[in-house]
Each structure stands twice: as C-alpha cells, then as structure tokens.
Amino acid sequence: MGRISAVTSAVPSPAAVSPLDLAPVVPVVVLPDAADAVPLARALVAGGLPAIEITLRTPAAADAIRAVAEQVPEAVVGAGTVLTPEQVETSVAAGARFVVSPGWTDRLLDAMRGSGVPYLPGVSTASEVVALLERGVTEMKFFPAEAAGGPAYLASLASPLPGARFCPTGGIDAARAPEYLALPNVGCVGGTWMLPADALADRDWARVESLAREAAALRG
C-alpha cells in the first residue's frame, strides 16, 4: 500500500505518468460489464498494481474507463487495443490516462502523440522499433511477446537499440514474467493471469487482490 500512496502523490497530471514506471505488471482487462470496473480496479490497486489497461474489446470499455477514472482516483487507468484515431479521442475523453495499441500506423501514431497522454504503440520487429525511434518514440508495447520471440528477442535488441523501452504483452504468465522483468530494456509486462475467468465471474475481488499482490512483488 505504501507504493500506491507514493504513486498517487507523484502523478499530478496524466502527462507526467508513464505506465512503464508505475509497477512491474500492467493488468490487461477485458470487461463485458462496466459495473465490475470499480471493484476490480480497487482490488488491483490494493494489491499494488495501479496502472490498469482496459481494452476496447467490449462495448462496455468506455463506460468502464470513465467509472474507474471518476471513482478510483488512485488508479492510473488506460485504454488498450486502440486501433483508430477516433478510439484514441474517445478513450481520452472517457478519462484514459494512457493508450496502448497492438501495432501502429502514421495516422494512429499522430493521434496518440496528439492525445496529451502517454502512449505505447505496438511493435514486434526491429524495423518497427527503429521506425518509432526515428519519430522520437522511446516507449513501446512488444506484442505478441511470446509468439514474437520472447525474452531472447528483446534481449537481442537491448544493445543495438538502447533507446527503446518495452512493455511486453501477449502470452506472459507469472512464471514467464520475471525473465522479461530482468531485462534492462523492459519497464513492465502486461498480462491477465491475476484476472482468472472464474474469479471475475464470481466477482471474487479478494482473490484478484491477492494475485495482484503476488504480481506486484515480481520485481522487488
């Protein structure tokens, strides 16, 4: 809980926050029902995971982001699976404090850059990383992490591309996360293992909090 207080007091404005620097793990949330957003966010924050990515994969996503932004101020809520400039605008209007995409185009990147909040465009190759570095972008999502080469691939990028930092997401679980977090170019990982389907179905927020606490301890 001490870490949460420190994070809360250190984030006076969304523009000051990078999701790579808040906690070792960013939960990737898919919510069919916006009514679950607030208790879920409170459980994650209580467990030490203040950065929460709510994906735009359900019709409830914008309402869920808005509810967390309004009712859980100690959370840093973001929007994931952002694919269009219009989704960037909608997400930020709902209260998203960062945006994440699985990939990027120049048009999408321009929208993310102009949003006023931190953003993580997705990459899976060295050429995509170089292209973003050329554009002044240094923080990226590495996706799909396990399928795209895992920790070995990211480790191979650290020396030739030292300016890039990553949040690997995709196929990562509690067993694999420490290998990513040990890399010098990884700020955090994204994952869903602290959000098991049965716990969400049962609204077992105590279990979610416990799993979040274990995830928050992966990098001491």
Coordinates of C-alpha atoms in Angstrom, one line a residue:
M1 CA 0.0 0.0 0.0
G2 CA 2.9 2.3 0.6
R3 CA 3.9 2.1 -3.0
I4 CA 0.3 3.0 -4.1
S5 CA 0.4 6.2 -1.9
A6 CA 3.7 7.2 -3.4
V7 CA 2.4 6.7 -6.9
T8 CA -0.7 8.7 -6.2
S9 CA 1.2 11.6 -4.8
A10 CA 3.7 11.5 -7.7
V11 CA 1.1 11.8 -10.5
P12 CA -0.3 15.3 -10.5
S13 CA -1.3 15.1 -14.2
P14 CA -1.8 12.3 -16.8
A15 CA 1.0 13.7 -18.9
A16 CA 3.5 13.1 -16.1
V17 CA 2.8 9.3 -16.0
S18 CA 4.4 6.5 -17.9
P19 CA 2.8 3.1 -17.4
L20 CA 6.2 1.6 -17.7
D21 CA 7.2 3.2 -14.4
L22 CA 4.3 2.5 -12.0
A23 CA 4.5 -1.2 -11.3
P24 CA 6.2 -4.3 -12.7
V25 CA 2.9 -5.6 -14.2
V26 CA 0.0 -3.8 -16.0
P27 CA -3.2 -5.9 -15.8
V28 CA -4.9 -6.2 -19.2
V29 CA -8.6 -6.1 -18.5
V30 CA -11.5 -7.2 -20.8
L31 CA -14.8 -6.2 -19.1
P32 CA -18.2 -7.2 -20.5
D33 CA -19.9 -5.3 -17.7
A34 CA -18.9 -1.8 -16.7
A35 CA -20.4 -2.3 -13.3
D36 CA -17.4 -4.5 -12.4
A37 CA -14.8 -1.9 -13.3
V38 CA -14.7 0.0 -10.0
P39 CA -14.5 -3.0 -7.6
L40 CA -12.0 -4.7 -9.9
A41 CA -9.8 -1.6 -10.1
R42 CA -9.9 -1.2 -6.3
A43 CA -8.8 -4.7 -5.9
L44 CA -5.9 -4.3 -8.3
V45 CA -4.7 -1.0 -6.7
A46 CA -5.0 -2.6 -3.2
G47 CA -2.7 -5.4 -4.5
G48 CA -0.1 -2.9 -5.7
L49 CA -1.0 -2.6 -9.4
P50 CA -2.2 1.0 -10.0
A51 CA -1.7 1.0 -13.8
I52 CA -4.7 -0.7 -15.4
E53 CA -5.3 -1.2 -19.1
I54 CA -8.9 -1.7 -20.0
T55 CA -9.1 -3.0 -23.6
L56 CA -11.6 -1.7 -26.1
R57 CA -12.7 -5.2 -26.9
T58 CA -16.2 -4.8 -25.5
P59 CA -19.0 -2.2 -25.8
A60 CA -18.6 -1.6 -22.0
A61 CA -15.0 -0.4 -22.3
A62 CA -15.5 3.4 -22.5
D63 CA -18.0 3.3 -19.6
A64 CA -15.6 1.1 -17.6
I65 CA -12.7 3.6 -18.2
R66 CA -14.9 6.5 -17.2
A67 CA -16.1 4.8 -14.0
V68 CA -12.6 4.0 -12.9
A69 CA -11.3 7.5 -13.7
E70 CA -14.1 9.1 -11.7
Q71 CA -14.3 6.7 -8.7
V72 CA -10.8 5.2 -8.3
P73 CA -8.5 8.2 -8.4
E74 CA -5.6 6.3 -7.1
A75 CA -5.7 4.1 -10.2
V76 CA -4.0 5.1 -13.5
V77 CA -6.5 3.8 -16.0
G78 CA -5.6 3.4 -19.6
A79 CA -7.2 2.1 -22.8
G80 CA -5.8 -0.9 -24.7
T81 CA -6.4 -2.4 -28.2
V82 CA -6.7 1.2 -29.5
L83 CA -6.8 0.8 -33.3
T84 CA -8.1 4.2 -34.7
P85 CA -7.6 7.9 -34.0
E86 CA -11.3 8.0 -33.1
Q87 CA -10.7 5.4 -30.4
V88 CA -7.9 7.5 -29.0
E89 CA -10.1 10.5 -28.8
T90 CA -13.0 8.5 -27.2
S91 CA -10.7 6.9 -24.7
V92 CA -9.1 10.1 -23.5
A93 CA -12.5 11.8 -23.3
A94 CA -13.6 9.0 -21.0
G95 CA -10.6 9.6 -18.7
A96 CA -7.9 7.3 -20.0
R97 CA -4.5 8.4 -18.7
F98 CA -2.5 6.3 -21.3
V99 CA -3.3 4.5 -24.5
V100 CA -1.9 1.3 -25.9
S101 CA -2.1 -0.2 -29.4
P102 CA -1.1 -3.7 -30.7
G103 CA 0.5 -2.0 -33.7
W104 CA 0.8 1.4 -35.3
T105 CA 0.4 3.4 -38.5
D106 CA 1.4 7.0 -39.0
R107 CA -2.2 8.2 -38.7
L108 CA -2.7 6.3 -35.4
L109 CA 0.7 7.4 -34.1
D110 CA -0.1 11.1 -34.8
A111 CA -3.4 10.7 -32.9
M112 CA -1.7 9.1 -30.0
R113 CA 1.0 11.7 -30.0
G114 CA -1.5 14.5 -30.0
S115 CA -3.7 13.0 -27.3
G116 CA -1.8 14.6 -24.4
V117 CA -1.4 11.3 -22.5
P118 CA 1.4 8.7 -22.6
Y119 CA 1.1 6.1 -25.3
L120 CA 2.6 2.7 -26.1
P121 CA 2.5 1.8 -29.8
G122 CA 2.9 -1.9 -30.5
V123 CA 5.9 -3.4 -32.2
S124 CA 7.2 -6.9 -33.0
T125 CA 10.2 -6.4 -35.2
A126 CA 13.5 -4.4 -35.0
S127 CA 12.5 -2.4 -38.1
E128 CA 9.3 -1.2 -36.3
V129 CA 11.4 -0.2 -33.3
V130 CA 13.8 1.8 -35.5
A131 CA 10.9 3.5 -37.3
L132 CA 9.5 4.6 -33.9
L133 CA 12.9 5.8 -32.6
E134 CA 13.2 7.9 -35.8
R135 CA 10.0 9.6 -34.8
G136 CA 11.1 10.2 -31.2
V137 CA 9.1 7.4 -29.6
T138 CA 11.1 5.5 -27.0
E139 CA 8.4 3.6 -25.1
M140 CA 6.6 0.8 -26.9
K141 CA 4.5 -2.3 -26.4
F142 CA 6.2 -5.5 -27.6
F143 CA 3.3 -7.7 -28.9
P144 CA 2.6 -10.6 -29.2
A145 CA 5.5 -11.1 -26.8
E146 CA 5.8 -14.9 -26.6
A147 CA 4.9 -15.5 -30.2
A148 CA 7.3 -12.8 -31.4
G149 CA 10.4 -14.2 -29.8
G150 CA 10.0 -13.7 -26.0
P151 CA 12.8 -12.5 -23.7
A152 CA 15.5 -13.8 -26.0
Y153 CA 14.4 -11.5 -28.8
L154 CA 14.1 -8.4 -26.5
A155 CA 17.5 -9.1 -25.0
S156 CA 19.0 -9.1 -28.5
L157 CA 17.5 -5.6 -29.1
A158 CA 19.0 -4.1 -25.9
S159 CA 22.5 -3.5 -27.2
P160 CA 21.8 -2.2 -30.8
L161 CA 18.7 -0.2 -29.7
P162 CA 19.4 1.0 -26.2
G163 CA 17.0 4.0 -26.5
A164 CA 13.9 1.7 -26.6
R165 CA 11.9 0.6 -23.6
F166 CA 9.2 -2.0 -23.7
C167 CA 6.1 -3.4 -22.1
P168 CA 5.9 -6.9 -23.4
T169 CA 2.4 -8.3 -23.6
G170 CA 0.9 -11.5 -25.0
G171 CA 1.2 -15.0 -23.6
I172 CA 3.0 -13.9 -20.5
D173 CA 2.2 -15.5 -17.1
A174 CA 3.5 -15.4 -13.6
A175 CA 6.2 -18.0 -14.4
R176 CA 7.5 -16.1 -17.5
A177 CA 7.2 -12.6 -16.3
P178 CA 10.4 -12.5 -14.2
E179 CA 12.5 -13.4 -17.2
Y180 CA 11.2 -10.3 -19.0
L181 CA 11.5 -8.1 -16.0
A182 CA 15.1 -8.9 -15.6
L183 CA 15.9 -7.3 -19.0
P184 CA 17.3 -3.8 -18.9
N185 CA 15.0 -2.6 -21.7
V186 CA 11.8 -3.8 -20.1
G187 CA 9.9 -1.4 -17.8
C188 CA 6.9 -3.7 -17.1
V189 CA 4.9 -6.5 -18.6
G190 CA 1.3 -6.8 -19.4
G191 CA -0.8 -9.8 -18.5
T192 CA -4.1 -11.3 -17.4
W193 CA -3.0 -14.0 -15.0
M194 CA -4.1 -12.0 -12.0
L195 CA -7.6 -11.9 -13.5
P196 CA -8.7 -15.6 -13.8
A197 CA -12.0 -16.0 -15.5
D198 CA -13.6 -17.8 -12.6
A199 CA -12.6 -15.1 -10.2
L200 CA -14.1 -12.4 -12.4
A201 CA -17.3 -14.5 -12.9
D202 CA -17.7 -14.9 -9.2
R203 CA -16.7 -11.3 -8.5
D204 CA -14.0 -12.6 -6.1
W205 CA -12.2 -9.3 -5.7
A206 CA -10.3 -10.6 -2.7
R207 CA -8.7 -13.3 -4.9
V208 CA -7.9 -10.7 -7.6
E209 CA -6.2 -8.5 -4.9
S210 CA -4.1 -11.5 -3.7
L211 CA -3.0 -12.3 -7.2
A212 CA -2.2 -8.7 -7.9
R213 CA -0.1 -8.5 -4.8
E214 CA 1.9 -11.5 -6.0
A215 CA 2.4 -9.9 -9.4
A216 CA 3.5 -6.6 -7.8
A217 CA 6.2 -8.4 -5.9
L218 CA 7.7 -9.9 -9.1
R219 CA 10.3 -7.1 -9.2
G220 CA 11.4 -6.3 -5.7

